[in-house]
Every structure is written in structure tokens, then in C-alpha cells.
Short mmCIF file of C-alpha atoms in Angstrom, two decimals:
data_model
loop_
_atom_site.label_atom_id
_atom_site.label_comp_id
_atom_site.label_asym_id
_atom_site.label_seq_id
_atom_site.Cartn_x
_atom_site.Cartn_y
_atom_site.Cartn_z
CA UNK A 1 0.00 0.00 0.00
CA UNK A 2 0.94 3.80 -0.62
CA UNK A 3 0.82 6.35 2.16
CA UNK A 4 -1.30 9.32 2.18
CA UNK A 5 1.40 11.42 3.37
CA UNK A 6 2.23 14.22 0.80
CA UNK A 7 5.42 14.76 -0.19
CA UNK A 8 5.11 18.72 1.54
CA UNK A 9 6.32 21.68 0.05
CA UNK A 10 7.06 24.15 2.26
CA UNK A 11 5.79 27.43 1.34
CA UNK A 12 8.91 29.63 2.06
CA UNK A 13 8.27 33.05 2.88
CA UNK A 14 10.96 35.65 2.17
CA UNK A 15 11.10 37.43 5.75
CA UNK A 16 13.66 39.97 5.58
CA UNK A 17 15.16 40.93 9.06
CA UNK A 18 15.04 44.67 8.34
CA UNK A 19 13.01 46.65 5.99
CA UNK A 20 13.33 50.00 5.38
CA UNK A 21 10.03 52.55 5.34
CA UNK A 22 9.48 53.67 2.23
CA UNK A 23 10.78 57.45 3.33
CA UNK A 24 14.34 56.37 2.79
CA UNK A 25 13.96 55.87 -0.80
CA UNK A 26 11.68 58.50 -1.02
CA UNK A 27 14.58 60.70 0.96
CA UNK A 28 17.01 59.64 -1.85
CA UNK A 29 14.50 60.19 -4.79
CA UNK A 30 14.94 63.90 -3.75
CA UNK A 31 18.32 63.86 -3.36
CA UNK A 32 18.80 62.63 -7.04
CA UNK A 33 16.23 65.43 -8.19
CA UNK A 34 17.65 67.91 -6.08
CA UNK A 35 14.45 68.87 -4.76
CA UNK A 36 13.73 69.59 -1.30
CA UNK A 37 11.23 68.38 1.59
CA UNK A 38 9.27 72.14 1.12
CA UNK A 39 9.95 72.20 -2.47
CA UNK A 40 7.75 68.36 -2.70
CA UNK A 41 5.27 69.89 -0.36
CA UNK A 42 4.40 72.19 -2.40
CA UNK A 43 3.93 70.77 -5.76
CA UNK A 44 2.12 67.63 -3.99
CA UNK A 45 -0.32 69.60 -1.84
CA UNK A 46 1.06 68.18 1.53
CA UNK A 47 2.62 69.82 4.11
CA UNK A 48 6.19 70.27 5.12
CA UNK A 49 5.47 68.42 7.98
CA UNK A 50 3.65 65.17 6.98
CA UNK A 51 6.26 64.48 3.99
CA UNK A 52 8.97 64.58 6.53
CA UNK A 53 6.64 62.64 8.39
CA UNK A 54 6.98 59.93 5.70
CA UNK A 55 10.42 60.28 5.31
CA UNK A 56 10.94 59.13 8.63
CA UNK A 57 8.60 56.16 8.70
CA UNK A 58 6.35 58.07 11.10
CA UNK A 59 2.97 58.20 8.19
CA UNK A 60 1.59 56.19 6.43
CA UNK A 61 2.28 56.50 3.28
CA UNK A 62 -1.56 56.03 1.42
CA UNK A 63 -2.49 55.45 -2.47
CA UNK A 64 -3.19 58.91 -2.96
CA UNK A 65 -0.01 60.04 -1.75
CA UNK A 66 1.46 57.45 -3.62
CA UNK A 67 -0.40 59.05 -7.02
CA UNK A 68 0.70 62.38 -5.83
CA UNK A 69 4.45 61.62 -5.92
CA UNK A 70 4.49 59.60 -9.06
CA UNK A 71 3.15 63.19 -10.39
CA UNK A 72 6.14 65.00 -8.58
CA UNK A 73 8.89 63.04 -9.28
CA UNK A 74 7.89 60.55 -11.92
CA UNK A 75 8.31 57.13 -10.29
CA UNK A 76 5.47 55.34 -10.46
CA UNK A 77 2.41 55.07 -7.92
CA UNK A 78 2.31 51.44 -7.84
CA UNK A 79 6.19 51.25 -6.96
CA UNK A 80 5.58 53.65 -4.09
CA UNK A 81 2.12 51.39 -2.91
CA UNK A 82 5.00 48.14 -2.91
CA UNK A 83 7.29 49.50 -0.91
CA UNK A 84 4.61 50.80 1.62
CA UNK A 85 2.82 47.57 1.70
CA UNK A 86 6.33 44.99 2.11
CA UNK A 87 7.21 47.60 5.05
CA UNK A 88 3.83 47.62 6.79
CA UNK A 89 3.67 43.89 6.39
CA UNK A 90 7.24 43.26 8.03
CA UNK A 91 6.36 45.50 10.71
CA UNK A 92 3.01 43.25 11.27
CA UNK A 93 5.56 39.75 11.09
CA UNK A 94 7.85 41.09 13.63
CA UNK A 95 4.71 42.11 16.13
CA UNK A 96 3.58 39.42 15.40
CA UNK A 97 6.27 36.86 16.36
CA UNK A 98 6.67 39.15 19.33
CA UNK A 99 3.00 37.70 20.42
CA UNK A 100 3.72 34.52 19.16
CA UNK A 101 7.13 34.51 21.34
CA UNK A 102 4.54 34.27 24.21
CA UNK A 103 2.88 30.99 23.35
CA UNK A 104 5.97 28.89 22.57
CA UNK A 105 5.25 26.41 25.37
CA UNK A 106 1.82 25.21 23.01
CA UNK A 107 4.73 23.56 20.84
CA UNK A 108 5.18 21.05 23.90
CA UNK A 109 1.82 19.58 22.94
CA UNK A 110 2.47 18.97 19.17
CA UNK A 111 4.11 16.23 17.68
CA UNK A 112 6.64 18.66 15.97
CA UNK A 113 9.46 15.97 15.25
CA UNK A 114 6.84 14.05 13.24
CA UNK A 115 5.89 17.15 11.67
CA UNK A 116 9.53 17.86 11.24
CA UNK A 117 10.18 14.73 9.55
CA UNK A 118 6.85 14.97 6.99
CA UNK A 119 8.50 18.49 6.28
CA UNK A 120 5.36 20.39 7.57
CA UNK A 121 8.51 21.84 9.92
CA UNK A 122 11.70 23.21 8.61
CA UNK A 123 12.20 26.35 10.40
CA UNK A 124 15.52 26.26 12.83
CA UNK A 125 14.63 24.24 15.92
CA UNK A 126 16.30 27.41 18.03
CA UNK A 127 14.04 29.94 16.41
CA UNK A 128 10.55 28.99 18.87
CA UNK A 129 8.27 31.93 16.87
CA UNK A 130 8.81 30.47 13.22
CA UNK A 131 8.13 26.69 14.22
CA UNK A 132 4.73 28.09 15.69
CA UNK A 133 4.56 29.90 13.01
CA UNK A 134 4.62 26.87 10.93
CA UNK A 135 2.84 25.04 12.84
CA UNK A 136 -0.18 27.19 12.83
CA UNK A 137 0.11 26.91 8.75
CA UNK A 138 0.05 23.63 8.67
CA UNK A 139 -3.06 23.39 10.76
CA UNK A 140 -4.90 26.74 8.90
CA UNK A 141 -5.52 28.53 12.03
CA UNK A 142 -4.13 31.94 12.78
CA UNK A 143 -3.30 31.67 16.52
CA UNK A 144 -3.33 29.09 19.01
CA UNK A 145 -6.64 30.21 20.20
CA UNK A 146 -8.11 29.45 17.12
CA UNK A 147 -6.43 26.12 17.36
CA UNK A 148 -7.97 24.64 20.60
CA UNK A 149 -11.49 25.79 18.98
CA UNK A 150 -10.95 23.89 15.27
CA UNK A 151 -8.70 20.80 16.57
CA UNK A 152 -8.60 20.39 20.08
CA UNK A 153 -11.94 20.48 21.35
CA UNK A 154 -13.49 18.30 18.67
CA UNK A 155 -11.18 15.76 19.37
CA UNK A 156 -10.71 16.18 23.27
CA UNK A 157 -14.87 15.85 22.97
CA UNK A 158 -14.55 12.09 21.18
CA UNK A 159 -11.45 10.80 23.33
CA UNK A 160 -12.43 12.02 27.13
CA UNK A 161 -13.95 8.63 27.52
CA UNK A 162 -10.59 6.69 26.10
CA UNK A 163 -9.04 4.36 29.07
CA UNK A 164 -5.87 4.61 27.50
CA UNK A 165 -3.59 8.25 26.79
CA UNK A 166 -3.93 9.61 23.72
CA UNK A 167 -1.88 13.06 22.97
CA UNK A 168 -4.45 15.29 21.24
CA UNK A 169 -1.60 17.33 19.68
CA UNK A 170 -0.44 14.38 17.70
CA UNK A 171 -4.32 13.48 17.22
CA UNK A 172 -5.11 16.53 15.54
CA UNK A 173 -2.21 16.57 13.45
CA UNK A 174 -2.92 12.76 12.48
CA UNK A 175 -6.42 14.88 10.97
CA UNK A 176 -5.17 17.48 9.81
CA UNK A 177 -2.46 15.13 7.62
CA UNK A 178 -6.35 13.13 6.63
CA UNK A 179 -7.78 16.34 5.74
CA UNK A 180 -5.40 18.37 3.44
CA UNK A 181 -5.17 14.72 1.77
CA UNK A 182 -8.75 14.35 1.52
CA UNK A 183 -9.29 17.85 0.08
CA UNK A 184 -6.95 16.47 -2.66
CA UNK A 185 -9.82 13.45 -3.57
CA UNK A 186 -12.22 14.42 -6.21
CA UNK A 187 -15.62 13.21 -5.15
CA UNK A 188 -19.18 13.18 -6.58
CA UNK A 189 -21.59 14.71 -4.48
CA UNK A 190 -22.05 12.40 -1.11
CA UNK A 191 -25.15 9.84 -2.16
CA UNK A 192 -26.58 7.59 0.49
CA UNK A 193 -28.01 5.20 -1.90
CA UNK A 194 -24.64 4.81 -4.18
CA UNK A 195 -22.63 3.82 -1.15
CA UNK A 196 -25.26 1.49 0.56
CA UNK A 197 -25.08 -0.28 -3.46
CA UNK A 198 -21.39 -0.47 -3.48
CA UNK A 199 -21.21 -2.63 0.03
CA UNK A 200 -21.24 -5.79 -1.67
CA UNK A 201 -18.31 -4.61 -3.93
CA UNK A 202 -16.19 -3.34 -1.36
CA UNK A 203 -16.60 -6.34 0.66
CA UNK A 204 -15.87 -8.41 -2.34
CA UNK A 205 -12.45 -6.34 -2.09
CA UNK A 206 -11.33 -7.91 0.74
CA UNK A 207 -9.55 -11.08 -1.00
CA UNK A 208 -7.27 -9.02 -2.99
CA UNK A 209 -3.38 -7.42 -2.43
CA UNK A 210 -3.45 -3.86 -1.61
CA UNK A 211 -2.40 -2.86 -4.87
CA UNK A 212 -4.97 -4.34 -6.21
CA UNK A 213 -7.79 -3.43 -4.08
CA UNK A 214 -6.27 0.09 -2.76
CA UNK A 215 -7.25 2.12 -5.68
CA UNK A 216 -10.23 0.30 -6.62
CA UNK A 217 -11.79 1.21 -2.92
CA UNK A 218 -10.68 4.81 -3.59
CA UNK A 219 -12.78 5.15 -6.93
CA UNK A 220 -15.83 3.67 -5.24
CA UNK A 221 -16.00 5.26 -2.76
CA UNK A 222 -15.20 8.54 -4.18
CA UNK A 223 -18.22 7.56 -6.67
CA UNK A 224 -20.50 7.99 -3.54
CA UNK A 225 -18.80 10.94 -2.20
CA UNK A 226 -16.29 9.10 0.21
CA UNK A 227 -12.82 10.33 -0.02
CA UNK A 228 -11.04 7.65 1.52
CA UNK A 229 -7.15 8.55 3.05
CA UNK A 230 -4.30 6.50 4.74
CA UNK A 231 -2.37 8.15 6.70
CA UNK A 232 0.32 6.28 9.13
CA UNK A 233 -0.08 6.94 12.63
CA UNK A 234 1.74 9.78 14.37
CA UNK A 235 3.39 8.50 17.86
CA UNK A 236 0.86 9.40 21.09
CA UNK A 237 -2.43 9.62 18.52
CA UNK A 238 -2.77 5.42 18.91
CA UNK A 239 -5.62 6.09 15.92
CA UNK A 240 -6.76 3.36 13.79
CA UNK A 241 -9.74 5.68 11.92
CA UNK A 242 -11.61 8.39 11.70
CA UNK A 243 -14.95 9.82 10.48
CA UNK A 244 -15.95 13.82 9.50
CA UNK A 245 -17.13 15.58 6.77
CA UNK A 246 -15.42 18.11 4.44
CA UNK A 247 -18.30 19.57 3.73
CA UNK A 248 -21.88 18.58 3.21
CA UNK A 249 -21.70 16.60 -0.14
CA UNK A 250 -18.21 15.38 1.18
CA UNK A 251 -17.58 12.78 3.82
CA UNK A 252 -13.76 11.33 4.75
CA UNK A 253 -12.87 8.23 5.94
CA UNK A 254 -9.26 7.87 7.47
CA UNK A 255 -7.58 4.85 8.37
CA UNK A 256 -3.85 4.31 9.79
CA UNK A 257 -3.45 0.62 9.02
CA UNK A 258 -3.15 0.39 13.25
CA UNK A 259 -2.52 -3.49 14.33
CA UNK A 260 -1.30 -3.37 10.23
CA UNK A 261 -3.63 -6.72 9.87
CA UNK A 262 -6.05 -6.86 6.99
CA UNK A 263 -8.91 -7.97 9.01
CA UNK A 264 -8.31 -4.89 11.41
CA UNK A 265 -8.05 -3.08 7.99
CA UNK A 266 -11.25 -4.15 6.69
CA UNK A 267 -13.00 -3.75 10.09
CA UNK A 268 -12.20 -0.28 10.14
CA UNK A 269 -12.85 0.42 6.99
CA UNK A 270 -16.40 -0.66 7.65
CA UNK A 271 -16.64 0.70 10.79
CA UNK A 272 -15.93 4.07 9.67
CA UNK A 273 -17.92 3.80 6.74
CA UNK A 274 -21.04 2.77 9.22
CA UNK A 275 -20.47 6.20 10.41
CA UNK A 276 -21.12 7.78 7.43
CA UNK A 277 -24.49 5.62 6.67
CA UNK A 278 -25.96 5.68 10.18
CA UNK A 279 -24.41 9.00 12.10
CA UNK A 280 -24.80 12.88 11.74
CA UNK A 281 -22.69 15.02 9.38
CA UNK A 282 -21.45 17.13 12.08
CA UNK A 283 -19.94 14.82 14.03
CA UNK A 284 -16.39 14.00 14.07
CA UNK A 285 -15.97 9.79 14.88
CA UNK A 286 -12.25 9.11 16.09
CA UNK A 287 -11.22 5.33 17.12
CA UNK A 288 -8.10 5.08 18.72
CA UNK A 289 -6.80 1.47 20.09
CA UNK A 290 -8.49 -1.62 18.41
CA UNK A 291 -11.78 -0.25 17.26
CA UNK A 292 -13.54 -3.76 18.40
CA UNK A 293 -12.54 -3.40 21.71
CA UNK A 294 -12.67 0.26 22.40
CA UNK A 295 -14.90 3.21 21.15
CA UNK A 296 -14.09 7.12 22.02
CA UNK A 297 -17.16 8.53 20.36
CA UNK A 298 -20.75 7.71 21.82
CA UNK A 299 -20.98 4.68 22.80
CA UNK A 300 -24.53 3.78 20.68
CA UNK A 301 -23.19 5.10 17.75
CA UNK A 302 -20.14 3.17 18.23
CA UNK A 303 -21.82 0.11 19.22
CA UNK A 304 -23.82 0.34 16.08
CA UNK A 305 -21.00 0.92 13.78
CA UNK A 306 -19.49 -2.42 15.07
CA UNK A 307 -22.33 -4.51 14.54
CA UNK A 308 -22.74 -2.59 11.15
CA UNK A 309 -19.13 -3.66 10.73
CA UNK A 310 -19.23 -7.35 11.85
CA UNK A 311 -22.80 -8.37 10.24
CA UNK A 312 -21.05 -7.10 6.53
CA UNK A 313 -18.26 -8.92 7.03
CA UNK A 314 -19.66 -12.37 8.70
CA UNK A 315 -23.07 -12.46 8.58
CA UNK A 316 -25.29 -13.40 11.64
CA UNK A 317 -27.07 -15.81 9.25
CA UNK A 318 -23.49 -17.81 9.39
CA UNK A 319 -23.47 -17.73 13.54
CA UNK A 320 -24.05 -21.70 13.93
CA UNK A 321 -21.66 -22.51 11.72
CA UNK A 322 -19.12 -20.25 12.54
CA UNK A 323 -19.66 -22.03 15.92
CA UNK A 324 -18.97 -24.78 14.82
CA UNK A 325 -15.28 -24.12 13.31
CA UNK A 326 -12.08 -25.82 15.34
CA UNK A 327 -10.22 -22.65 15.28
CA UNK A 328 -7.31 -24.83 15.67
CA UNK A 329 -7.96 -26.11 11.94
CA UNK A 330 -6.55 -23.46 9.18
CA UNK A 331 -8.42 -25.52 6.87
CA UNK A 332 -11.83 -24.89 8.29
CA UNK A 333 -11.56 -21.07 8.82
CA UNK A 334 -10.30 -21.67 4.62
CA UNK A 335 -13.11 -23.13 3.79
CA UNK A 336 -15.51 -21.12 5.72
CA UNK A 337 -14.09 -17.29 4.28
CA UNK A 338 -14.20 -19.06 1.07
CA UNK A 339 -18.37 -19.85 1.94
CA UNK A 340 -18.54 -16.28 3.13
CA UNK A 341 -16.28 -14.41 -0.04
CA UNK A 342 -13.89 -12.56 1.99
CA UNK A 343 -9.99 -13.35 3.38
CA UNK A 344 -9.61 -16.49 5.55
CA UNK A 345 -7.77 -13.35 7.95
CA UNK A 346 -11.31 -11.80 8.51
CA UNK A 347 -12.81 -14.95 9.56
CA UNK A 348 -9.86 -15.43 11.94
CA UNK A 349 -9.76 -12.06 13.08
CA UNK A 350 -13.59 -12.84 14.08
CA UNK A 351 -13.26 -15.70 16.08
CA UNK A 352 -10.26 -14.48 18.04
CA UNK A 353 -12.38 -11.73 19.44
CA UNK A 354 -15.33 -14.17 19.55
CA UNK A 355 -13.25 -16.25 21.60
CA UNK A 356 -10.75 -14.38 22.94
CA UNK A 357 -8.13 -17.19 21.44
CA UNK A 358 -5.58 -14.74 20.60
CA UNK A 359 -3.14 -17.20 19.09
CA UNK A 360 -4.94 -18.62 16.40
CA UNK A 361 -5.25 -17.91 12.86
CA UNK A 362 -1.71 -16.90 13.06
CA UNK A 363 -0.77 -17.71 9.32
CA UNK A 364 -4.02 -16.49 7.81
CA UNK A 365 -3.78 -13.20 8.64
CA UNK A 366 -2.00 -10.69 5.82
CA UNK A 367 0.32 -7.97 7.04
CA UNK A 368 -0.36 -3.86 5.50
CA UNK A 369 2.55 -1.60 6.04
CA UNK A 370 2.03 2.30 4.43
CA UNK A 371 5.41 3.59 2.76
CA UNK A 372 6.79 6.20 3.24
#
């Protein structure tokens, strides 16, 4: 299988560490007409006073005034408007990694060597106010304020009732990895009836290799307005799927090949997908730990997208004679996943938890790694 991570340009910014106001060319523009501060006063209609004002970076220098020089010493307006705007903006940067200098300590919480190595982070690791900076691009919020309210709540809401730790740092940026790839996914509008119709196909999916069956899943369920992502777990975010919507005409499902089985795979998969058939749009499902075992969201929604989960994949109709399998017999869980259409690892996978036999089935279940 392919990973969803991007390969991650970094948008470099040029950031100059000093940039003079515009005054000091406009200081030297006289000095090459040999025209004075009174003498430019006068044929621009400003006073002595506020162009030496703007010579020293004191005024704002505004689009009329900018028209009013280009008519008193014949360098463009537009050239005058540039060099106004690229000061007033690097006077904004440095306030604002002044503020920014003040909320270093939120970098603690975020999984920034992960980030690092995705190249979401390049900045220095000594210079604090440019990794937040980056870090606040890469999640698309403009402070950390904005942060806790877009990623951290939502996901603090589905994993407060987790027995196990889960960082919600790297959580969110396990998401936010799922979302800038999902937003790459074209997608038909979302249609309930297409993506009940396509079950039996999907499921039919489950005997083939992951390069077979990866991109074939992706087209189907984009068909029905699914974008389906992988993206490998980020250390501390112990995720194995997730569940939101883009938009309304847009659902994602999100899987980290977690326990890297296929029938763990394909259980997910279904899970998630359960989610999207049974559960509102603006809701945000997260499953961390082995989905079967443990739910973070609401526990009836959960509950329901497991039995949605386990009924596609083995049928209660097939209960007696699943029963009736020596899970100590390769042959017979063989036989039976070839009864049922799907890999002898799902069938396996089933009656481990069914019988909390942990050791058997070894051989029948296939391995899923994500590249890098």
C-alpha cells in the first residue's frame, strides 16, 4: 500500500530581518532630483510636515499620496504602494512573532518531530516563533486560540472517555495530515443510496493485495462521495480511523493501518464507513486502540458501527456454523471465508475476538505496512 502522506512543500516566505520605510527611498529620490522636503510639499499639496513625516517612517504612506508623488517626481504610484505595503507587512511579522514569542510552550503539545520529519517543519529548531509559526500553517488557524477551537476540542470531545492516553496534539495533526489529503480526492456529491449499493463490492475487495484493491476502494467510494485517506499513525495519537465531513456533499474516511492486519483493515474500513451511513454530518468519529474493543465517540453510535461492521463482514445468518469451526484447523476457517467471499484473515480475526483465542489464525492473517 501507498501512504497518504504528501510529499510537503514548504511554502517559504521571504522574511527579511530589516526593511526600510518607504521614506528612505523617497529621501534619496529627492536627493537625485535635487528637490527639497518644502519644495515636494508644495507641488504635492502636503505639508512640510507630513512628507517629513513619511520620510521618517512616522505616516503612512496612502495610495493617494502614492499618485501624488508619481506626479512630482515621476516614479510610479504602484512602486511607491510596494514599498509601503512589504514595510507595513514586516512590521506586522515582527509584532507578530513578538506575540507569538509568548505561546511557545503550546509547541510542547504537538508532535513537531513528526511534523519535522513529513516536512510540515523546517524552520531552525532554536528559532521557537517560526516553528509556531509553521505550525499554525500547517493546521490553517491563525493563533493558538483558534487552534484549541478547530482541533482540540473536537477531538478532546470524542477521546475524554478513552481508558488509554492519547496526545491530542499528535491526534489533531494525524487529521489534519487526513484532511489536506482528503481535500486532494475528487468526489461526486455524497449519495446515500450509491454507497449502501457499493457494500457488496467493497466487501468483495477484501480477498485481494493492496495494490490491487487500494485504488479500486478509492474510486468507489469517491463515486458515492467518500474520499477515503491513509495516513500512518503519528506517535501518542494510537488512531486506527476516523470519520468527519469536508463539507456537506463530502464525507472522509481515514484509516492508519493500526494493528497493520487486513482484518483490522477491513474492520475499520467498515466501521468508519457505518459512520457515514448511520451517524450525523457534524460529528467528528475518532477510534483510537483496536476499534472492536474500544470506542471514544458515543458509545450507541459506536456500538452500532461495530455490529454494522461485523454483520457485513460475517453475517449473523453464518453464527451456527461459525460455531462450529475448530479454530485450531486453518483448513476450516479456509473453507468457511471461502463460503462467506472474503480473506480467511477476517474470519480469523472474528473468532479471536469471539473467543478471545488470541493465538490462532496466526498464518491467515495478511500484514499492511504504508510507505513512506
Amino acid at each position: 500500500m501507498t501512504t497518504a502522506h504528501p510529499s510537503s512543500r514548504e511554502r517559504h516566505r521571504y522574511e527579511p530581518t530589516e526593511v526600510l520605510p518607504p521614506g528612505e527611498t523617497l529621501r534619496e529620490t529627492l536627493d537625485a532630483l535635487d528637490m527639497s522636503q518644502t519644495q515636494l510639499a508644495a507641488r504635492t499639496g502636503l505639508s512640510a510636515k507630513h512628507v517629513n513625516q513619511i520620510i521618517q517612517g512616522q505616516a503612512v504612506l496612502t495610495h493617494e499620496t502614492a499618485i501624488s508623488l508619481e506626479r512630482a517626481t515621476g516614479v510610479p504610484a504602484r512602486f511607491w504602494n510596494e514599498l509601503e505595503s512589504r514595510y507595513r507587512d514586516h512590521l506586522s511579522r515582527a509584532q507578530e512573532r513578538k506575540n507569538l514569542a509568548a505561546h511557545v510552550t503550546w509547541l510542547k503539545r504537538m508532535p513537531i518531530a513528526a511534523l519535522r520529519k513529513l516536512g510540515k517543519i523546517t524552520a531552525d529548531r532554536n528559532d521557537e516563533p517560526r516553528v509556531l509559526q509553521q505550525a499554525l500553517d500547517f493546521f490553517g488557524v491563525a493563533g493558538v486560540e483558534a487552534w484549541e477551537e478547530v482541533w482540540e476540542n473536537p477531538a478532546a470531545k470524542y477521546l475524554k472517555s478513552a481508558a488509554f492516553k492519547v496526545e491530542t496534539g499528535a491526534m489533531a495533526a494525524w487529521l489534519r495530515l487526513g484532511e489536506l489529503e482528503a481535500a486532494k480526492v475528487s468526489c461526486e456529491p455524497f449519495d446515500r443510496v450509491r454507497l449502501k449499493a457499493i457494500l457488496p463490492e467493497l466487501r468483495q475487495l477484501t480477498v485481494l493485495t493492496p495494490t490491487e484493491f487500494e485504488p479500486r476502494m478509492r474510486q468507489l467510494c469517491a463515486s458515492a462521495g467518500v474520499a477515503v485517506v491513509f495516513v500512518n499513525e503519528i506517535t501518542g495519537c494510537r488512531a486506527s480511523g476516523a470519520t468527519r465531513w469536508l463539507s456537506p456533499t463530502k464525507a472522509v474516511v481515514q484509516l492508519s493501518l493500526r494493528g497493520k492486519r487486513n482484518d483490522k483493515l477491513w474492520f475499520a474500513f467498515f466501521h468508519e464507513l457505518a459512520h457515514v451511513l448511520l451517524h450525523g454530518k457534524r460529528s467528528v468519529f475518532i477510534e483510537a486502540e483496536d476499534i472492536a474493543k474500544q470506542g471514544t465517540g458515543p458509545p450507541r453510535e459506536e456500538e452500532e458501527a461495530n455490529n454494522f461492521a461485523a454483520e457485513l463482514l460475517v453475517p449473523s445468518m453464518y453464527n451456527d456454523d461459525l460455531a462450529k469451526i475448530n479454530h485450531w484447523a486453518p483448513g476450516q476457517i479456509r473453507a468457511f471465508a471461502a463460503q462467506l467471499g472474503v480473506a480467511p484473515g477476517i474470519v480469523a480475526g472474528r473468532l479471536q475476538h469471539d473467543r478471545k483465542e488470541y493465538r490462532l489464525g496466526k498464518d491467515l492473517f495478511e500484514k499492511y505496512e504504508l510507505s513512506d
